[in-house]
PDB file of C-alpha atoms in Angstrom:
ATOM      1  CA  MET A 302     -30.614  -7.062  53.991  1.00 43.00           C
ATOM      2  CA  SER A 303     -28.184  -9.408  55.674  1.00 46.00           C
ATOM      3  CA  GLY A 304     -26.360  -9.111  58.962  1.00 55.00           C
ATOM      4  CA  GLN A 305     -27.434  -7.900  62.435  1.00 56.00           C
ATOM      5  CA  PRO A 306     -28.574  -4.469  63.542  1.00 58.00           C
ATOM      6  CA  ALA A 307     -26.217  -2.674  65.850  1.00 57.00           C
ATOM      7  CA  PHE A 308     -27.275  -0.082  68.403  1.00 57.00           C
ATOM      8  CA  GLY A 309     -25.111   2.502  70.187  1.00 53.00           C
ATOM      9  CA  THR A 310     -24.284   6.097  70.887  1.00 48.00           C
ATOM     10  CA  ALA A 311     -21.858   8.140  68.745  1.00 47.00           C
ATOM     11  CA  ASN A 312     -19.258  10.586  70.150  1.00 48.00           C
ATOM     12  CA  ASN A 313     -21.664  13.479  69.638  1.00 47.00           C
ATOM     13  CA  GLY A 314     -24.204  11.721  71.852  1.00 47.00           C
ATOM     14  CA  GLN A 315     -26.523  10.813  69.014  1.00 48.00           C
ATOM     15  CA  THR A 316     -28.147   7.333  69.091  1.00 50.00           C
ATOM     16  CA  PHE A 317     -27.448   5.317  66.017  1.00 49.00           C
ATOM     17  CA  PHE A 318     -28.565   2.077  64.288  1.00 52.00           C
ATOM     18  CA  ARG A 319     -26.468   0.294  61.744  1.00 52.00           C
ATOM     19  CA  TRP A 320     -26.224  -3.145  60.171  1.00 48.00           C
ATOM     20  CA  GLU A 321     -23.106  -5.282  60.954  1.00 52.00           C
ATOM     21  CA  GLY A 322     -21.810  -7.953  58.679  1.00 51.00           C
ATOM     22  CA  SER A 323     -23.390 -11.430  59.240  1.00 50.00           C
ATOM     23  CA  LYS A 324     -19.987 -13.130  59.734  1.00 55.00           C
ATOM     24  CA  ARG A 325     -19.341 -11.350  62.933  1.00 61.00           C
ATOM     25  CA  ARG A 326     -19.865 -13.344  66.196  1.00 69.00           C
ATOM     26  CA  PHE A 327     -22.515 -12.127  68.607  1.00 83.00           C
ATOM     27  CA  ASP A 328     -22.485 -13.526  72.200  1.00 90.00           C
ATOM     28  CA  ASP A 329     -25.026 -11.499  74.078  1.00 95.00           C
ATOM     29  CA  ARG A 330     -28.771 -12.165  73.621  1.00 95.00           C
ATOM     30  CA  ILE A 331     -31.477  -9.937  75.176  1.00 96.00           C
ATOM     31  CA  PHE A 332     -35.084 -11.075  75.474  1.00 96.00           C
ATOM     32  CA  PHE A 333     -38.290 -10.750  77.517  1.00 97.00           C
ATOM     33  CA  ALA A 334     -39.518 -13.917  79.234  1.00 97.00           C
ATOM     34  CA  ILE A 335     -41.585 -15.401  82.006  1.00 98.00           C
ATOM     35  CA  LEU A 336     -39.443 -17.647  84.195  1.00 97.00           C
ATOM     36  CA  ALA A 337     -41.202 -20.774  85.456  1.00 96.00           C
ATOM     37  CA  GLU A 338     -41.706 -20.770  89.184  1.00 93.00           C
ATOM     38  CA  SER A 339     -39.579 -23.399  91.102  1.00 92.00           C
ATOM     39  CA  ALA A 340     -42.633 -25.564  91.852  1.00 94.00           C
ATOM     40  CA  VAL A 341     -43.084 -26.042  88.046  1.00 95.00           C
ATOM     41  CA  ALA A 342     -39.519 -25.821  86.809  1.00 97.00           C
ATOM     42  CA  GLY A 343     -38.448 -28.967  88.625  1.00 96.00           C
ATOM     43  CA  PRO A 344     -41.261 -31.214  87.240  1.00 95.00           C
ATOM     44  CA  LEU A 345     -40.650 -29.687  83.820  1.00 96.00           C
ATOM     45  CA  ALA A 346     -36.907 -30.489  84.005  1.00 97.00           C
ATOM     46  CA  ARG A 347     -37.656 -34.102  84.989  1.00 96.00           C
ATOM     47  CA  LYS A 348     -40.236 -34.394  82.156  1.00 95.00           C
ATOM     48  CA  ALA A 349     -37.662 -33.267  79.723  1.00 96.00           C
ATOM     49  CA  ILE A 350     -35.323 -36.055  80.829  1.00 96.00           C
ATOM     50  CA  ALA A 351     -38.150 -38.617  80.548  1.00 96.00           C
ATOM     51  CA  LEU A 352     -39.115 -37.410  77.050  1.00 95.00           C
ATOM     52  CA  ASP A 353     -35.480 -37.550  75.986  1.00 96.00           C
ATOM     53  CA  ARG A 354     -35.364 -41.232  76.882  1.00 96.00           C
ATOM     54  CA  GLU A 355     -38.831 -42.045  75.604  1.00 95.00           C
ATOM     55  CA  LEU A 356     -38.311 -40.440  72.161  1.00 95.00           C
ATOM     56  CA  GLY A 357     -34.761 -41.676  71.700  1.00 95.00           C
ATOM     57  CA  LEU A 358     -33.218 -38.137  71.735  1.00 95.00           C
ATOM     58  CA  GLN A 359     -29.814 -36.946  72.697  1.00 92.00           C
ATOM     59  CA  GLY A 360     -30.854 -33.543  73.865  1.00 90.00           C
ATOM     60  CA  TRP A 361     -29.111 -30.527  75.531  1.00 94.00           C
ATOM     61  CA  PHE A 362     -31.460 -29.775  78.402  1.00 96.00           C
ATOM     62  CA  VAL A 363     -32.443 -26.339  79.441  1.00 96.00           C
ATOM     63  CA  PRO A 364     -31.176 -25.894  83.046  1.00 95.00           C
ATOM     64  CA  GLU A 365     -34.040 -26.063  85.526  1.00 96.00           C
ATOM     65  CA  ASN A 366     -33.575 -22.368  86.716  1.00 95.00           C
ATOM     66  CA  HIS A 367     -33.584 -21.218  83.027  1.00 96.00           C
ATOM     67  CA  ILE A 368     -36.888 -22.772  82.021  1.00 97.00           C
ATOM     68  CA  HIS A 369     -39.084 -20.047  80.719  1.00 97.00           C
ATOM     69  CA  ILE A 370     -41.889 -18.955  78.454  1.00 97.00           C
ATOM     70  CA  SER A 371     -40.203 -17.099  75.565  1.00 93.00           C
ATOM     71  CA  LEU A 372     -42.056 -13.787  74.890  1.00 95.00           C
ATOM     72  CA  VAL A 373     -40.072 -11.293  72.728  1.00 95.00           C
ATOM     73  CA  GLY A 374     -36.481 -11.418  71.515  1.00 94.00           C
ATOM     74  CA  LEU A 375     -34.334  -8.231  71.088  1.00 95.00           C
ATOM     75  CA  GLY A 376     -31.541  -9.826  69.024  1.00 93.00           C
ATOM     76  CA  ASP A 377     -27.968 -10.959  69.523  1.00 93.00           C
ATOM     77  CA  HIS A 378     -25.257  -8.393  70.192  1.00 94.00           C
ATOM     78  CA  ASP A 379     -21.422  -7.999  70.335  1.00 92.00           C
ATOM     79  CA  GLY A 380     -21.128  -7.074  73.982  1.00 94.00           C
ATOM     80  CA  TYR A 381     -23.790  -6.059  76.582  1.00 95.00           C
ATOM     81  CA  PRO A 382     -26.008  -3.328  74.831  1.00 95.00           C
ATOM     82  CA  GLU A 383     -26.533  -0.956  77.712  1.00 96.00           C
ATOM     83  CA  LYS A 384     -28.586   1.615  75.803  1.00 96.00           C
ATOM     84  CA  LEU A 385     -30.840  -1.036  74.333  1.00 97.00           C
ATOM     85  CA  VAL A 386     -31.398  -2.536  77.769  1.00 97.00           C
ATOM     86  CA  GLU A 387     -32.104   0.879  79.274  1.00 97.00           C
ATOM     87  CA  ILE A 388     -34.937   1.373  76.705  1.00 97.00           C
ATOM     88  CA  ALA A 389     -36.160  -2.171  77.265  1.00 97.00           C
ATOM     89  CA  ARG A 390     -36.374  -1.583  80.933  1.00 98.00           C
ATOM     90  CA  HIS A 391     -38.507   1.475  80.318  1.00 97.00           C
ATOM     91  CA  ILE A 392     -40.764  -0.512  78.098  1.00 97.00           C
ATOM     92  CA  GLY A 393     -41.186  -3.282  80.646  1.00 97.00           C
ATOM     93  CA  SER A 394     -42.101  -0.687  83.293  1.00 96.00           C
ATOM     94  CA  MET A 395     -45.014   0.485  81.119  1.00 95.00           C
ATOM     95  CA  ILE A 396     -46.779  -2.900  81.253  1.00 94.00           C
ATOM     96  CA  VAL A 397     -49.626  -2.948  83.757  1.00 91.00           C
ATOM     97  CA  ALA A 398     -51.251  -6.360  84.367  1.00 94.00           C
ATOM     98  CA  LYS A 399     -52.689  -8.697  87.050  1.00 95.00           C
ATOM     99  CA  PRO A 400     -51.360 -12.211  87.599  1.00 96.00           C
ATOM    100  CA  PHE A 401     -52.813 -14.665  85.136  1.00 96.00           C
ATOM    101  CA  ASP A 402     -52.835 -18.435  84.607  1.00 95.00           C
ATOM    102  CA  VAL A 403     -51.046 -20.261  81.797  1.00 95.00           C
ATOM    103  CA  SER A 404     -51.397 -23.909  80.695  1.00 94.00           C
ATOM    104  CA  PHE A 405     -49.546 -25.876  78.055  1.00 95.00           C
ATOM    105  CA  ASP A 406     -50.984 -29.024  76.454  1.00 93.00           C
ATOM    106  CA  ARG A 407     -49.050 -29.673  73.229  1.00 94.00           C
ATOM    107  CA  LEU A 408     -45.568 -31.179  72.724  1.00 96.00           C
ATOM    108  CA  THR A 409     -44.035 -30.266  69.403  1.00 94.00           C
ATOM    109  CA  ALA A 410     -40.751 -29.766  67.492  1.00 94.00           C
ATOM    110  CA  PHE A 411     -39.928 -26.112  66.878  1.00 88.00           C
ATOM    111  CA  GLY A 412     -37.143 -23.876  65.454  1.00 79.00           C
ATOM    112  CA  GLY A 413     -35.076 -26.558  63.804  1.00 79.00           C
ATOM    113  CA  GLY A 414     -34.291 -28.683  66.814  1.00 93.00           C
ATOM    114  CA  SER A 415     -36.142 -27.442  69.936  1.00 95.00           C
ATOM    115  CA  LEU A 416     -38.665 -29.640  71.748  1.00 96.00           C
ATOM    116  CA  VAL A 417     -41.192 -27.258  73.186  1.00 96.00           C
ATOM    117  CA  LEU A 418     -44.521 -26.995  75.029  1.00 96.00           C
ATOM    118  CA  ARG A 419     -47.270 -24.944  73.336  1.00 92.00           C
ATOM    119  CA  ASN A 420     -50.924 -24.377  73.990  1.00 88.00           C
ATOM    120  CA  GLY A 421     -53.631 -25.575  71.542  1.00 71.00           C
ATOM    121  CA  ASP A 422     -56.190 -22.739  71.664  1.00 72.00           C
ATOM    122  CA  SER A 423     -56.372 -21.208  75.161  1.00 71.00           C
ATOM    123  CA  ASN A 424     -54.100 -18.991  77.255  1.00 87.00           C
ATOM    124  CA  PRO A 425     -55.879 -15.850  76.139  1.00 91.00           C
ATOM    125  CA  ALA A 426     -54.322 -13.803  78.967  1.00 93.00           C
ATOM    126  CA  LEU A 427     -50.809 -14.803  77.900  1.00 95.00           C
ATOM    127  CA  GLN A 428     -51.631 -13.944  74.281  1.00 92.00           C
ATOM    128  CA  GLU A 429     -52.895 -10.592  75.244  1.00 93.00           C
ATOM    129  CA  PHE A 430     -49.827  -9.895  77.352  1.00 95.00           C
ATOM    130  CA  TRP A 431     -47.557 -10.962  74.608  1.00 94.00           C
ATOM    131  CA  ARG A 432     -49.304  -8.870  71.947  1.00 93.00           C
ATOM    132  CA  ASN A 433     -49.259  -5.731  74.074  1.00 94.00           C
ATOM    133  CA  LEU A 434     -45.578  -6.117  74.925  1.00 95.00           C
ATOM    134  CA  THR A 435     -44.792  -6.603  71.271  1.00 94.00           C
ATOM    135  CA  ALA A 436     -46.865  -3.586  70.244  1.00 94.00           C
ATOM    136  CA  LEU A 437     -44.960  -1.358  72.724  1.00 95.00           C
ATOM    137  CA  ILE A 438     -41.635  -2.513  71.314  1.00 95.00           C
ATOM    138  CA  SER A 439     -42.801  -2.024  67.729  1.00 94.00           C
ATOM    139  CA  ASP A 440     -43.583   1.566  68.608  1.00 95.00           C
ATOM    140  CA  SER A 441     -40.191   2.254  70.014  1.00 95.00           C
ATOM    141  CA  PRO A 442     -36.547   2.703  68.976  1.00 94.00           C
ATOM    142  CA  LEU A 443     -36.121  -1.094  69.525  1.00 94.00           C
ATOM    143  CA  LYS A 444     -38.411  -1.977  66.581  1.00 93.00           C
ATOM    144  CA  LEU A 445     -35.342  -2.775  64.391  1.00 91.00           C
ATOM    145  CA  PHE A 446     -34.217  -5.389  67.019  1.00 92.00           C
ATOM    146  CA  LEU A 447     -37.568  -7.102  67.388  1.00 89.00           C
ATOM    147  CA  THR A 448     -36.973 -10.732  66.288  1.00 81.00           C
ATOM    148  CA  LYS A 449     -39.574 -12.524  64.256  1.00 68.00           C
ATOM    149  CA  SER A 450     -42.737 -12.713  66.256  1.00 61.00           C
ATOM    150  CA  ILE A 451     -43.503 -16.246  67.515  1.00 73.00           C
ATOM    151  CA  GLU A 452     -46.172 -17.769  69.769  1.00 82.00           C
ATOM    152  CA  PRO A 453     -45.119 -17.962  73.448  1.00 91.00           C
ATOM    153  CA  HIS A 454     -43.664 -21.383  74.173  1.00 94.00           C
ATOM    154  CA  VAL A 455     -41.501 -23.287  76.674  1.00 96.00           C
ATOM    155  CA  THR A 456     -38.352 -24.945  75.393  1.00 96.00           C
ATOM    156  CA  LEU A 457     -37.468 -28.259  77.228  1.00 97.00           C
ATOM    157  CA  LEU A 458     -34.446 -29.463  75.285  1.00 97.00           C
ATOM    158  CA  ARG A 459     -32.605 -29.163  71.934  1.00 95.00           C
ATOM    159  CA  ASP A 460     -31.558 -31.949  69.547  1.00 96.00           C
ATOM    160  CA  GLU A 461     -31.090 -30.527  66.010  1.00 94.00           C
ATOM    161  CA  VAL A 462     -30.915 -33.976  64.391  1.00 94.00           C
ATOM    162  CA  ARG A 463     -33.707 -35.942  66.036  1.00 95.00           C
ATOM    163  CA  VAL A 464     -36.295 -33.442  67.332  1.00 96.00           C
ATOM    164  CA  PRO A 465     -37.469 -32.309  63.838  1.00 93.00           C
ATOM    165  CA  ARG A 466     -38.781 -35.833  63.274  1.00 92.00           C
ATOM    166  CA  ILE A 467     -41.124 -35.606  66.315  1.00 92.00           C
ATOM    167  CA  ARG A 468     -44.765 -35.171  65.493  1.00 92.00           C
ATOM    168  CA  GLU A 469     -46.908 -32.884  67.592  1.00 93.00           C
ATOM    169  CA  ARG A 470     -49.030 -34.584  70.203  1.00 93.00           C
ATOM    170  CA  SER A 471     -51.250 -33.827  73.175  1.00 93.00           C
ATOM    171  CA  ILE A 472     -49.974 -34.009  76.675  1.00 92.00           C
ATOM    172  CA  ASP A 473     -51.526 -33.567  80.188  1.00 91.00           C
ATOM    173  CA  PRO A 474     -51.746 -29.838  80.727  1.00 92.00           C
ATOM    174  CA  ILE A 475     -48.924 -28.182  82.696  1.00 92.00           C
ATOM    175  CA  GLY A 476     -49.559 -24.739  84.098  1.00 93.00           C
ATOM    176  CA  TRP A 477     -49.032 -22.163  86.757  1.00 95.00           C
ATOM    177  CA  THR A 478     -49.913 -18.662  87.701  1.00 96.00           C
ATOM    178  CA  VAL A 479     -47.736 -15.949  86.236  1.00 97.00           C
ATOM    179  CA  ARG A 480     -46.865 -13.273  88.789  1.00 96.00           C
ATOM    180  CA  ASP A 481     -43.980 -11.450  87.111  1.00 97.00           C
ATOM    181  CA  PHE A 482     -41.867 -11.203  83.906  1.00 98.00           C
ATOM    182  CA  VAL A 483     -38.209 -10.490  83.276  1.00 98.00           C
ATOM    183  CA  LEU A 484     -35.667  -9.036  80.859  1.00 98.00           C
ATOM    184  CA  ILE A 485     -32.894 -11.574  80.315  1.00 97.00           C
ATOM    185  CA  HIS A 486     -29.277 -11.177  79.183  1.00 97.00           C
ATOM    186  CA  SER A 487     -28.066 -14.604  77.956  1.00 96.00           C
ATOM    187  CA  VAL A 488     -24.439 -15.204  77.236  1.00 95.00           C
ATOM    188  CA  ILE A 489     -24.635 -17.407  74.265  1.00 90.00           C
ATOM    189  CA  GLY A 490     -22.899 -20.888  74.519  1.00 84.00           C
ATOM    190  CA  LYS A 491     -21.989 -20.216  78.196  1.00 86.00           C
ATOM    191  CA  GLY A 492     -25.171 -21.279  79.931  1.00 85.00           C
ATOM    192  CA  ILE A 493     -25.328 -17.928  81.668  1.00 91.00           C
ATOM    193  CA  TYR A 494     -28.650 -16.052  82.341  1.00 94.00           C
ATOM    194  CA  ARG A 495     -28.653 -12.660  83.998  1.00 95.00           C
ATOM    195  CA  GLU A 496     -31.808 -10.786  84.970  1.00 96.00           C
ATOM    196  CA  SER A 497     -31.562  -7.193  83.645  1.00 96.00           C
ATOM    197  CA  ALA A 498     -34.872  -6.380  85.089  1.00 97.00           C
ATOM    198  CA  ARG A 499     -37.917  -7.931  86.731  1.00 97.00           C
ATOM    199  CA  TRP A 500     -41.477  -6.555  87.020  1.00 97.00           C
ATOM    200  CA  GLN A 501     -44.265  -7.817  89.280  1.00 96.00           C
ATOM    201  CA  LEU A 502     -47.791  -8.165  87.838  1.00 96.00           C
ATOM    202  CA  ASN A 503     -50.098  -6.305  90.296  1.00 89.00           C
ATOM    203  CA  GLY A 504     -52.147  -3.958  88.194  1.00 76.00           C
ATOM    204  CA  GLN A 505     -55.082  -4.071  85.776  1.00 63.00           C
ATOM    205  CA  ASP A 506     -56.964  -7.156  84.538  1.00 53.00           C
ATOM    206  CA  ASP A 507     -55.348  -6.951  81.060  1.00 51.00           C
ATOM    207  CA  ALA A 508     -51.789  -6.432  79.911  1.00 51.00           C
ATOM    208  CA  LEU A 509     -52.071  -2.765  78.932  1.00 54.00           C
ATOM    209  CA  ALA A 510     -49.551  -0.091  78.448  1.00 50.00           C
ATOM    210  CA  GLY A 511     -49.400   2.256  81.384  1.00 46.00           C
ATOM    211  CA  MET A 512     -49.555   5.569  79.819  1.00 38.00           C
TER     212      MET A 512
END
């Protein structure tokens, strides 16, 4: 099935899902993420510039205050999807977890033009957090909007022509302690990020659904 799922409320108050034609333009992206704390975001932004020069790229850099770990996408939409965001906020509030450490030690090309940081085989707490968040969404009305599940990663820059030629390599680990996560509304092509919700991690050891 082609196109994008649309989410809304009919005149009779019933929630509906339908598929819109793929040629229609969608400007509003909703996703869960972990924003890099300022002490890490600055060095990551400078590293992106250094890598751009070292690798001979001509990248579009992720703004310093937008650098984040991508967790779960909820699709692109024609306008701000208030009902979808309302459900997503409820799902986010169900997550109970303590702060946990993350570390990234691999530089790789990803997604047809993104230069990203990934982790070889650690970050178990992040993996558990991501899997539980995905599971909650998969068991909710937002299941149709769940974008293809991907490993959590940090995008540094985008260059659709040159980045795909970059071979994966090891780097000195870059990490920090995750203390919260957010629901982001991104206006595509405008460089605008708005926080639709933020949750502090101050609960149990594992990322579990608070039932």
